[in-house]
Amino acid sequence: MTAIEVRSVAAPELGERVILAIDTSLGTSVAVGAGGRVVEVSSDDPRGHAEVIGALIARAFAEIRIPAASVTHVVAGMGPGPFTGLRVGIAAAHAFALGRGLSILPLVSHDAVALEQLEAGAPAGIRVVQDAKRRELFVTEYTGLDWAGAPARRAEPHLRQRESYESVVNEVWPDRVPAASLVRLAARRLASGAPFEPDQALYLRLPDVMQPKAPKPVTP
């Protein structure tokens, strides 16, 4: 049975907004923010995204005790992440937004990890590192928080070879992406007028399963 974790955090930056955030780049995490707090429901299962996403969304709304129809903004974590897992959350966010007549607010998933770490007292200059399989790593580097209270990237998300990777002191390997921090980041960007990311998944490489190539012509 998949273990589900529920937590609630304060979010004074929400104002009157009701924000749903979904991320499946690392585990599965759903958060709903309203009335100055965010409820996050998550699973660390690295494979069961499609099986749990609907239940996690329903659980998040039940925990915060508001109807899904009250959502004013929908956030999607765009990765980096593996093709199979990442597309589940993005598709779920798009489907929910379409049903409510809303636009998607895309965010880099590692930004949520960086925000949580920096606000918890981590020194500026942190690095978020995620296992990308195939002996590779997803890496994003940050200088600290910017004027709007959002993590400022020194290096955009990119791939590194695990065998040649050199660790640094201020690095973090998250177990999951905290969707609650995606909610808070979205609220800060909306309040400051800062732009969101392109609505494009950060796969950073081709999927593991590829379309078969056309057969070579047979020569007589």
PDB file of C-alpha atoms in Angstrom:
ATOM      1  CA  MET A   1       0.000   0.000   0.000  1.00  0.00           C
ATOM      2  CA  THR A   2       1.292   3.464  -0.905  1.00  0.00           C
ATOM      3  CA  ALA A   3       2.130   5.643   2.104  1.00  0.00           C
ATOM      4  CA  ILE A   4       0.430   9.042   1.994  1.00  0.00           C
ATOM      5  CA  GLU A   5       1.743  12.025   3.939  1.00  0.00           C
ATOM      6  CA  VAL A   6      -0.389  15.069   4.790  1.00  0.00           C
ATOM      7  CA  ARG A   7       0.940  18.362   6.135  1.00  0.00           C
ATOM      8  CA  SER A   8      -0.279  21.930   6.523  1.00  0.00           C
ATOM      9  CA  VAL A   9       1.843  25.087   6.289  1.00  0.00           C
ATOM     10  CA  ALA A  10       1.111  28.786   6.691  1.00  0.00           C
ATOM     11  CA  ALA A  11       0.906  30.855   3.514  1.00  0.00           C
ATOM     12  CA  PRO A  12       0.091  34.517   4.245  1.00  0.00           C
ATOM     13  CA  GLU A  13       1.071  35.438   0.674  1.00  0.00           C
ATOM     14  CA  LEU A  14      -2.045  33.718  -0.705  1.00  0.00           C
ATOM     15  CA  GLY A  15      -4.412  36.615  -0.112  1.00  0.00           C
ATOM     16  CA  GLU A  16      -7.826  35.774  -1.571  1.00  0.00           C
ATOM     17  CA  ARG A  17      -6.420  33.286  -4.070  1.00  0.00           C
ATOM     18  CA  VAL A  18      -7.221  29.588  -4.040  1.00  0.00           C
ATOM     19  CA  ILE A  19      -4.344  27.751  -5.682  1.00  0.00           C
ATOM     20  CA  LEU A  20      -3.993  24.101  -6.674  1.00  0.00           C
ATOM     21  CA  ALA A  21      -0.463  22.807  -7.391  1.00  0.00           C
ATOM     22  CA  ILE A  22       0.458  19.406  -8.822  1.00  0.00           C
ATOM     23  CA  ASP A  23       3.920  17.891  -9.228  1.00  0.00           C
ATOM     24  CA  THR A  24       4.958  14.389 -10.329  1.00  0.00           C
ATOM     25  CA  SER A  25       8.596  15.023 -11.163  1.00  0.00           C
ATOM     26  CA  LEU A  26       9.754  13.176  -8.020  1.00  0.00           C
ATOM     27  CA  GLY A  27       7.093  11.186  -6.234  1.00  0.00           C
ATOM     28  CA  THR A  28       3.605  12.690  -6.413  1.00  0.00           C
ATOM     29  CA  SER A  29       2.635  15.832  -4.529  1.00  0.00           C
ATOM     30  CA  VAL A  30      -0.598  17.853  -4.557  1.00  0.00           C
ATOM     31  CA  ALA A  31      -1.302  21.011  -2.576  1.00  0.00           C
ATOM     32  CA  VAL A  32      -4.260  23.349  -2.206  1.00  0.00           C
ATOM     33  CA  GLY A  33      -3.793  26.798  -0.712  1.00  0.00           C
ATOM     34  CA  ALA A  34      -6.611  28.978   0.616  1.00  0.00           C
ATOM     35  CA  GLY A  35      -7.277  31.272   3.548  1.00  0.00           C
ATOM     36  CA  GLY A  36      -3.646  31.744   4.506  1.00  0.00           C
ATOM     37  CA  ARG A  37      -2.638  28.099   4.651  1.00  0.00           C
ATOM     38  CA  VAL A  38      -1.690  25.256   2.320  1.00  0.00           C
ATOM     39  CA  VAL A  39      -2.527  21.579   2.706  1.00  0.00           C
ATOM     40  CA  GLU A  40      -0.146  19.207   0.931  1.00  0.00           C
ATOM     41  CA  VAL A  41      -0.833  15.527   0.284  1.00  0.00           C
ATOM     42  CA  SER A  42       1.981  13.469  -1.163  1.00  0.00           C
ATOM     43  CA  SER A  43       3.361  10.029  -1.970  1.00  0.00           C
ATOM     44  CA  ASP A  44       7.022   9.059  -2.408  1.00  0.00           C
ATOM     45  CA  ASP A  45       6.174   6.175  -4.753  1.00  0.00           C
ATOM     46  CA  PRO A  46       8.467   6.797  -7.764  1.00  0.00           C
ATOM     47  CA  ARG A  47       6.219   4.907 -10.193  1.00  0.00           C
ATOM     48  CA  GLY A  48       2.559   5.042  -9.159  1.00  0.00           C
ATOM     49  CA  HIS A  49       1.807   8.608 -10.294  1.00  0.00           C
ATOM     50  CA  ALA A  50      -1.211   7.804 -12.451  1.00  0.00           C
ATOM     51  CA  GLU A  51      -2.653   5.457  -9.823  1.00  0.00           C
ATOM     52  CA  VAL A  52      -2.582   7.985  -6.953  1.00  0.00           C
ATOM     53  CA  ILE A  53      -2.940  11.436  -8.550  1.00  0.00           C
ATOM     54  CA  GLY A  54      -6.755  11.507  -8.505  1.00  0.00           C
ATOM     55  CA  ALA A  55      -6.969  10.307  -4.908  1.00  0.00           C
ATOM     56  CA  LEU A  56      -4.358  12.844  -3.763  1.00  0.00           C
ATOM     57  CA  ILE A  57      -6.237  15.729  -5.394  1.00  0.00           C
ATOM     58  CA  ALA A  58      -9.498  14.642  -3.747  1.00  0.00           C
ATOM     59  CA  ARG A  59      -7.745  14.197  -0.392  1.00  0.00           C
ATOM     60  CA  ALA A  60      -6.176  17.667  -0.558  1.00  0.00           C
ATOM     61  CA  PHE A  61      -9.555  19.337  -1.082  1.00  0.00           C
ATOM     62  CA  ALA A  62     -11.100  17.221   1.689  1.00  0.00           C
ATOM     63  CA  GLU A  63      -8.312  18.166   4.118  1.00  0.00           C
ATOM     64  CA  ILE A  64      -8.578  21.909   3.476  1.00  0.00           C
ATOM     65  CA  ARG A  65     -12.384  21.667   3.360  1.00  0.00           C
ATOM     66  CA  ILE A  66     -13.121  23.749   0.286  1.00  0.00           C
ATOM     67  CA  PRO A  67     -14.776  22.735  -3.003  1.00  0.00           C
ATOM     68  CA  ALA A  68     -12.686  22.207  -6.118  1.00  0.00           C
ATOM     69  CA  ALA A  69     -14.875  24.780  -7.889  1.00  0.00           C
ATOM     70  CA  SER A  70     -13.358  27.552  -5.749  1.00  0.00           C
ATOM     71  CA  VAL A  71      -9.878  27.225  -7.318  1.00  0.00           C
ATOM     72  CA  THR A  72      -8.685  30.444  -8.954  1.00  0.00           C
ATOM     73  CA  HIS A  73      -5.230  29.311 -10.170  1.00  0.00           C
ATOM     74  CA  VAL A  74      -3.634  26.000 -11.189  1.00  0.00           C
ATOM     75  CA  VAL A  75       0.120  25.412 -10.900  1.00  0.00           C
ATOM     76  CA  ALA A  76       2.065  22.648 -12.643  1.00  0.00           C
ATOM     77  CA  GLY A  77       5.568  21.571 -11.679  1.00  0.00           C
ATOM     78  CA  MET A  78       7.388  21.333 -15.009  1.00  0.00           C
ATOM     79  CA  GLY A  79      10.383  19.337 -13.795  1.00  0.00           C
ATOM     80  CA  PRO A  80      13.095  18.462 -14.415  1.00  0.00           C
ATOM     81  CA  GLY A  81      11.972  14.888 -14.196  1.00  0.00           C
ATOM     82  CA  PRO A  82      11.606  11.611 -16.072  1.00  0.00           C
ATOM     83  CA  PHE A  83       9.261  11.544 -19.056  1.00  0.00           C
ATOM     84  CA  THR A  84       6.845   8.906 -17.774  1.00  0.00           C
ATOM     85  CA  GLY A  85       6.261  10.422 -14.349  1.00  0.00           C
ATOM     86  CA  LEU A  86       6.429  14.106 -15.159  1.00  0.00           C
ATOM     87  CA  ARG A  87       3.791  14.068 -17.870  1.00  0.00           C
ATOM     88  CA  VAL A  88       1.165  12.613 -15.478  1.00  0.00           C
ATOM     89  CA  GLY A  89       1.147  15.675 -13.229  1.00  0.00           C
ATOM     90  CA  ILE A  90       1.290  18.152 -16.089  1.00  0.00           C
ATOM     91  CA  ALA A  91      -1.617  16.410 -17.827  1.00  0.00           C
ATOM     92  CA  ALA A  92      -3.622  16.379 -14.585  1.00  0.00           C
ATOM     93  CA  ALA A  93      -3.009  20.098 -14.042  1.00  0.00           C
ATOM     94  CA  HIS A  94      -4.023  20.890 -17.622  1.00  0.00           C
ATOM     95  CA  ALA A  95      -7.181  18.789 -17.329  1.00  0.00           C
ATOM     96  CA  PHE A  96      -8.230  20.484 -14.082  1.00  0.00           C
ATOM     97  CA  ALA A  97      -7.487  23.961 -15.481  1.00  0.00           C
ATOM     98  CA  LEU A  98      -9.412  23.225 -18.670  1.00  0.00           C
ATOM     99  CA  GLY A  99     -12.431  22.100 -16.681  1.00  0.00           C
ATOM    100  CA  ARG A 100     -12.385  25.352 -14.693  1.00  0.00           C
ATOM    101  CA  GLY A 101     -11.589  27.608 -17.654  1.00  0.00           C
ATOM    102  CA  LEU A 102      -8.229  28.611 -16.141  1.00  0.00           C
ATOM    103  CA  SER A 103      -4.702  28.968 -17.490  1.00  0.00           C
ATOM    104  CA  ILE A 104      -1.764  26.901 -16.248  1.00  0.00           C
ATOM    105  CA  LEU A 105       0.926  28.580 -14.151  1.00  0.00           C
ATOM    106  CA  PRO A 106       4.122  26.597 -14.889  1.00  0.00           C
ATOM    107  CA  LEU A 107       6.998  26.540 -12.375  1.00  0.00           C
ATOM    108  CA  VAL A 108      10.374  24.785 -12.185  1.00  0.00           C
ATOM    109  CA  SER A 109       9.964  21.972  -9.655  1.00  0.00           C
ATOM    110  CA  HIS A 110      13.420  22.432  -8.113  1.00  0.00           C
ATOM    111  CA  ASP A 111      12.476  26.024  -7.212  1.00  0.00           C
ATOM    112  CA  ALA A 112      10.026  24.627  -4.637  1.00  0.00           C
ATOM    113  CA  VAL A 113      12.790  22.540  -3.047  1.00  0.00           C
ATOM    114  CA  ALA A 114      15.136  25.525  -2.996  1.00  0.00           C
ATOM    115  CA  LEU A 115      12.504  27.785  -1.407  1.00  0.00           C
ATOM    116  CA  GLU A 116      11.885  25.332   1.420  1.00  0.00           C
ATOM    117  CA  GLN A 117      15.601  24.901   2.066  1.00  0.00           C
ATOM    118  CA  LEU A 118      16.462  28.600   1.950  1.00  0.00           C
ATOM    119  CA  GLU A 119      13.604  29.577   4.246  1.00  0.00           C
ATOM    120  CA  ALA A 120      14.662  26.829   6.656  1.00  0.00           C
ATOM    121  CA  GLY A 121      18.055  28.513   7.038  1.00  0.00           C
ATOM    122  CA  ALA A 122      20.180  26.901   4.306  1.00  0.00           C
ATOM    123  CA  PRO A 123      22.981  29.231   3.172  1.00  0.00           C
ATOM    124  CA  ALA A 124      22.783  30.994  -0.176  1.00  0.00           C
ATOM    125  CA  GLY A 125      24.409  29.164  -3.042  1.00  0.00           C
ATOM    126  CA  ILE A 126      22.577  25.845  -2.702  1.00  0.00           C
ATOM    127  CA  ARG A 127      22.309  23.129  -5.319  1.00  0.00           C
ATOM    128  CA  VAL A 128      19.315  20.820  -5.862  1.00  0.00           C
ATOM    129  CA  VAL A 129      20.291  17.372  -7.150  1.00  0.00           C
ATOM    130  CA  GLN A 130      17.917  14.643  -8.340  1.00  0.00           C
ATOM    131  CA  ASP A 131      18.613  11.132  -9.602  1.00  0.00           C
ATOM    132  CA  ALA A 132      17.792  11.102 -13.321  1.00  0.00           C
ATOM    133  CA  LYS A 133      18.585   7.383 -13.801  1.00  0.00           C
ATOM    134  CA  ARG A 134      20.777   6.234 -16.704  1.00  0.00           C
ATOM    135  CA  ARG A 135      23.754   7.228 -14.508  1.00  0.00           C
ATOM    136  CA  GLU A 136      22.733  10.868 -14.805  1.00  0.00           C
ATOM    137  CA  LEU A 137      21.591  13.629 -12.455  1.00  0.00           C
ATOM    138  CA  PHE A 138      19.226  16.599 -12.770  1.00  0.00           C
ATOM    139  CA  VAL A 139      20.935  19.622 -11.215  1.00  0.00           C
ATOM    140  CA  THR A 140      19.832  23.226 -10.573  1.00  0.00           C
ATOM    141  CA  GLU A 141      21.906  25.838  -8.740  1.00  0.00           C
ATOM    142  CA  TYR A 142      20.694  28.858  -6.760  1.00  0.00           C
ATOM    143  CA  THR A 143      22.227  32.037  -5.353  1.00  0.00           C
ATOM    144  CA  GLY A 144      19.486  32.756  -2.783  1.00  0.00           C
ATOM    145  CA  LEU A 145      16.095  34.481  -2.697  1.00  0.00           C
ATOM    146  CA  ASP A 146      15.339  37.398  -5.005  1.00  0.00           C
ATOM    147  CA  TRP A 147      13.428  40.608  -4.225  1.00  0.00           C
ATOM    148  CA  ALA A 148      10.084  38.825  -4.629  1.00  0.00           C
ATOM    149  CA  GLY A 149      11.042  36.020  -2.235  1.00  0.00           C
ATOM    150  CA  ALA A 150      11.583  33.461  -4.992  1.00  0.00           C
ATOM    151  CA  PRO A 151      14.753  31.369  -5.476  1.00  0.00           C
ATOM    152  CA  ALA A 152      17.162  32.992  -7.936  1.00  0.00           C
ATOM    153  CA  ARG A 153      18.873  30.473 -10.223  1.00  0.00           C
ATOM    154  CA  ARG A 154      22.575  30.663 -10.905  1.00  0.00           C
ATOM    155  CA  ALA A 155      22.393  27.697 -13.294  1.00  0.00           C
ATOM    156  CA  GLU A 156      19.239  26.467 -15.020  1.00  0.00           C
ATOM    157  CA  PRO A 157      18.172  22.801 -14.696  1.00  0.00           C
ATOM    158  CA  HIS A 158      20.624  20.591 -16.564  1.00  0.00           C
ATOM    159  CA  LEU A 159      21.925  17.029 -16.824  1.00  0.00           C
ATOM    160  CA  ARG A 160      25.216  15.849 -15.377  1.00  0.00           C
ATOM    161  CA  GLN A 161      26.935  12.477 -15.582  1.00  0.00           C
ATOM    162  CA  ARG A 162      26.877  10.792 -12.184  1.00  0.00           C
ATOM    163  CA  GLU A 163      30.371   9.301 -12.504  1.00  0.00           C
ATOM    164  CA  SER A 164      31.988  12.691 -13.057  1.00  0.00           C
ATOM    165  CA  TYR A 165      29.769  14.643 -10.660  1.00  0.00           C
ATOM    166  CA  GLU A 166      31.515  16.454  -7.801  1.00  0.00           C
ATOM    167  CA  SER A 167      29.466  17.094  -4.667  1.00  0.00           C
ATOM    168  CA  VAL A 168      29.389  20.458  -2.923  1.00  0.00           C
ATOM    169  CA  VAL A 169      28.676  21.284   0.713  1.00  0.00           C
ATOM    170  CA  ASN A 170      25.406  23.128   0.094  1.00  0.00           C
ATOM    171  CA  GLU A 171      23.547  20.518  -1.934  1.00  0.00           C
ATOM    172  CA  VAL A 172      20.221  18.820  -1.249  1.00  0.00           C
ATOM    173  CA  TRP A 173      18.804  15.576  -2.647  1.00  0.00           C
ATOM    174  CA  PRO A 174      15.016  15.802  -2.114  1.00  0.00           C
ATOM    175  CA  ASP A 175      12.748  12.801  -1.623  1.00  0.00           C
ATOM    176  CA  ARG A 176       9.911  14.696  -3.287  1.00  0.00           C
ATOM    177  CA  VAL A 177       9.025  18.140  -4.617  1.00  0.00           C
ATOM    178  CA  PRO A 178       6.917  20.021  -2.023  1.00  0.00           C
ATOM    179  CA  ALA A 179       3.785  21.142  -3.853  1.00  0.00           C
ATOM    180  CA  ALA A 180       2.997  23.468  -0.939  1.00  0.00           C
ATOM    181  CA  SER A 181       6.039  25.519  -1.876  1.00  0.00           C
ATOM    182  CA  LEU A 182       4.846  25.632  -5.494  1.00  0.00           C
ATOM    183  CA  VAL A 183       1.612  27.184  -4.212  1.00  0.00           C
ATOM    184  CA  ARG A 184       3.529  29.788  -2.222  1.00  0.00           C
ATOM    185  CA  LEU A 185       5.880  30.563  -5.124  1.00  0.00           C
ATOM    186  CA  ALA A 186       2.942  31.043  -7.471  1.00  0.00           C
ATOM    187  CA  ALA A 187       1.275  33.434  -5.010  1.00  0.00           C
ATOM    188  CA  ARG A 188       4.473  35.477  -4.751  1.00  0.00           C
ATOM    189  CA  ARG A 189       4.885  35.672  -8.518  1.00  0.00           C
ATOM    190  CA  LEU A 190       1.276  36.709  -8.981  1.00  0.00           C
ATOM    191  CA  ALA A 191       1.634  39.417  -6.326  1.00  0.00           C
ATOM    192  CA  SER A 192       4.909  40.751  -7.729  1.00  0.00           C
ATOM    193  CA  GLY A 193       3.994  40.493 -11.402  1.00  0.00           C
ATOM    194  CA  ALA A 194       6.980  38.220 -12.055  1.00  0.00           C
ATOM    195  CA  PRO A 195       6.567  35.974 -15.114  1.00  0.00           C
ATOM    196  CA  PHE A 196       5.976  32.245 -14.954  1.00  0.00           C
ATOM    197  CA  GLU A 197       7.928  29.587 -16.849  1.00  0.00           C
ATOM    198  CA  PRO A 198       7.125  28.364 -20.374  1.00  0.00           C
ATOM    199  CA  ASP A 199       4.422  25.706 -20.517  1.00  0.00           C
ATOM    200  CA  GLN A 200       6.925  23.072 -21.561  1.00  0.00           C
ATOM    201  CA  ALA A 201       8.074  20.026 -19.590  1.00  0.00           C
ATOM    202  CA  LEU A 202      11.740  19.931 -18.584  1.00  0.00           C
ATOM    203  CA  TYR A 203      12.549  16.382 -19.639  1.00  0.00           C
ATOM    204  CA  LEU A 204      16.129  17.464 -20.509  1.00  0.00           C
ATOM    205  CA  ARG A 205      16.571  14.341 -22.627  1.00  0.00           C
ATOM    206  CA  LEU A 206      14.646  11.984 -24.900  1.00  0.00           C
ATOM    207  CA  PRO A 207      12.198   9.502 -23.305  1.00  0.00           C
ATOM    208  CA  ASP A 208      13.337   5.953 -22.514  1.00  0.00           C
ATOM    209  CA  VAL A 209      10.834   4.521 -25.018  1.00  0.00           C
ATOM    210  CA  MET A 210      11.191   5.823 -28.558  1.00  0.00           C
ATOM    211  CA  GLN A 211       9.073   5.443 -31.681  1.00  0.00           C
ATOM    212  CA  PRO A 212      10.504   2.666 -33.838  1.00  0.00           C
ATOM    213  CA  LYS A 213      12.356   3.857 -36.865  1.00  0.00           C
ATOM    214  CA  ALA A 214      11.050   3.096 -40.340  1.00  0.00           C
ATOM    215  CA  PRO A 215      12.457  -0.201 -41.669  1.00  0.00           C
ATOM    216  CA  LYS A 216      15.255   0.079 -44.165  1.00  0.00           C
ATOM    217  CA  PRO A 217      14.220  -0.614 -47.746  1.00  0.00           C
ATOM    218  CA  VAL A 218      15.047  -4.082 -48.950  1.00  0.00           C
ATOM    219  CA  THR A 219      17.401  -4.028 -51.895  1.00  0.00           C
ATOM    220  CA  PRO A 220      17.107  -6.757 -54.475  1.00  0.00           C
TER     221      PRO A 220
END
